[in-house]
Amino acid sequence: QVQLVESGGGLVQAGGSLRLSCAASGRISSINTMGWYRQAPGKQRELVARITTGGTTNYYSDSVRGRFTISRDNAKNMVYLQMNSLKPEDTAVYYCNANLPRVGTYWGQGTQVTVSS
């Protein structure tokens, strides 16, 4: 079994910053891509950022590019999302995602991020 646990969410004022962390544990030999998704009330879950194993090819959605930075620590099986210049429209539940080769894709339980105006 593989578990993903997110942390670091909370309430912040517009313009502020938060850093999300996600720890993967369990029967893990390696992890391919890791990513962060978010889902706001009444909206579909959307990909926010994604990072490859080597961290050389990253993806950011247009709405967060230039404000958010994804990074990972392969030795610790962790992925991070540094969120700066937060906006009220960034309010959502943020989910961590990890793809394990020949095993499958796993999700965390989500962490709430609320940005007040």
Coordinates of C-alpha atoms in Angstrom, one line a residue:
Q1 CA 0.0 0.0 0.0
V2 CA 1.0 3.5 -0.7
Q3 CA -0.1 6.6 1.2
L4 CA 0.1 10.2 0.4
V5 CA -0.3 12.8 3.1
E6 CA -0.5 16.5 2.4
S7 CA 0.1 19.3 4.9
G8 CA 0.6 23.0 5.0
G9 CA -2.8 24.3 4.0
G10 CA -4.6 27.0 5.9
L11 CA -6.1 30.5 5.8
V12 CA -4.0 33.3 4.4
Q13 CA -4.7 36.9 3.2
A14 CA -4.5 37.8 -0.5
G15 CA -0.9 38.4 -1.4
G16 CA 0.4 36.0 1.2
S17 CA 2.3 32.7 0.8
L18 CA 1.9 29.1 1.8
R19 CA 4.0 26.0 1.3
L20 CA 2.3 22.7 0.8
S21 CA 4.1 19.4 1.5
C22 CA 3.2 15.9 0.5
A23 CA 4.8 12.8 1.9
A24 CA 4.6 9.4 0.1
S25 CA 5.1 6.3 2.2
G26 CA 4.6 2.6 1.9
R27 CA 5.9 0.1 -0.7
I28 CA 7.7 2.5 -2.9
S29 CA 10.6 1.6 -5.2
S30 CA 10.4 4.7 -7.3
I31 CA 8.0 7.5 -8.3
N32 CA 7.6 8.9 -11.7
T33 CA 5.7 12.2 -12.0
M34 CA 4.3 13.9 -8.9
G35 CA 1.8 16.7 -9.1
W36 CA -0.6 19.0 -7.3
Y37 CA -4.2 19.3 -8.3
R38 CA -6.9 21.5 -6.8
Q39 CA -10.7 21.5 -6.6
A40 CA -12.8 24.5 -5.8
P41 CA -16.4 24.2 -4.7
G42 CA -18.6 23.5 -7.7
K43 CA -15.6 23.1 -10.1
Q44 CA -13.8 20.1 -11.5
R45 CA -10.4 19.1 -10.2
E46 CA -7.6 20.7 -12.2
L47 CA -3.9 20.2 -12.5
V48 CA -2.0 22.9 -10.9
A49 CA 1.6 21.8 -11.3
R50 CA 3.5 18.6 -12.1
I51 CA 7.2 17.6 -11.8
T52 CA 9.1 14.7 -13.4
T53 CA 11.5 12.4 -11.5
G54 CA 14.5 14.5 -12.3
G55 CA 12.7 17.8 -11.8
T56 CA 13.8 18.9 -15.2
T57 CA 10.4 19.2 -16.9
N58 CA 7.8 20.9 -14.9
Y59 CA 4.3 22.0 -15.9
Y60 CA 2.3 24.8 -14.5
S61 CA -1.3 25.9 -15.3
D62 CA -1.6 29.3 -16.7
S63 CA -3.4 30.6 -13.6
V64 CA -0.4 29.8 -11.3
R65 CA 2.6 30.1 -13.5
G66 CA 5.1 32.7 -12.1
R67 CA 3.5 32.5 -8.6
F68 CA 3.8 28.8 -7.7
T69 CA 6.9 26.6 -7.7
I70 CA 6.8 22.8 -7.5
S71 CA 9.8 20.9 -6.2
R72 CA 10.5 17.4 -4.9
D73 CA 13.0 15.5 -2.7
N74 CA 13.3 12.0 -4.1
A75 CA 15.3 10.7 -1.1
K76 CA 12.4 11.5 1.1
N77 CA 9.6 10.8 -1.4
M78 CA 8.2 14.2 -0.9
V79 CA 6.8 16.9 -3.2
Y80 CA 6.3 20.6 -2.3
L81 CA 4.3 23.5 -3.7
Q82 CA 5.5 26.9 -2.8
M83 CA 2.6 29.3 -3.4
N84 CA 3.3 33.1 -3.5
S85 CA 1.1 36.1 -4.3
L86 CA -2.0 34.1 -3.4
K87 CA -5.3 35.2 -4.7
P88 CA -8.9 34.5 -3.5
E89 CA -9.4 32.4 -6.7
D90 CA -6.7 30.1 -5.4
T91 CA -9.0 28.9 -2.7
A92 CA -9.6 25.2 -3.1
V93 CA -8.7 21.8 -1.7
Y94 CA -5.3 20.9 -2.9
Y95 CA -4.4 17.2 -3.7
C96 CA -1.1 15.6 -4.1
N97 CA -0.7 13.0 -6.8
A98 CA 2.0 10.4 -7.5
N99 CA 2.5 8.0 -10.3
L100 CA 4.4 4.8 -9.5
P101 CA 5.8 2.8 -12.4
R102 CA 4.0 -0.6 -12.9
V103 CA 1.9 0.1 -9.9
G104 CA -0.5 3.0 -10.5
T105 CA -1.5 6.5 -9.5
Y106 CA -2.1 7.5 -5.9
W107 CA -3.8 10.5 -4.3
G108 CA -3.7 12.2 -1.0
Q109 CA -6.7 13.2 1.1
G110 CA -6.4 16.9 0.3
T111 CA -5.6 20.0 2.3
Q112 CA -7.7 23.1 2.3
V113 CA -6.3 26.4 1.2
T114 CA -8.4 29.5 1.8
V115 CA -7.3 32.9 0.6
S116 CA -9.2 35.9 2.0
S117 CA -9.6 39.2 0.1

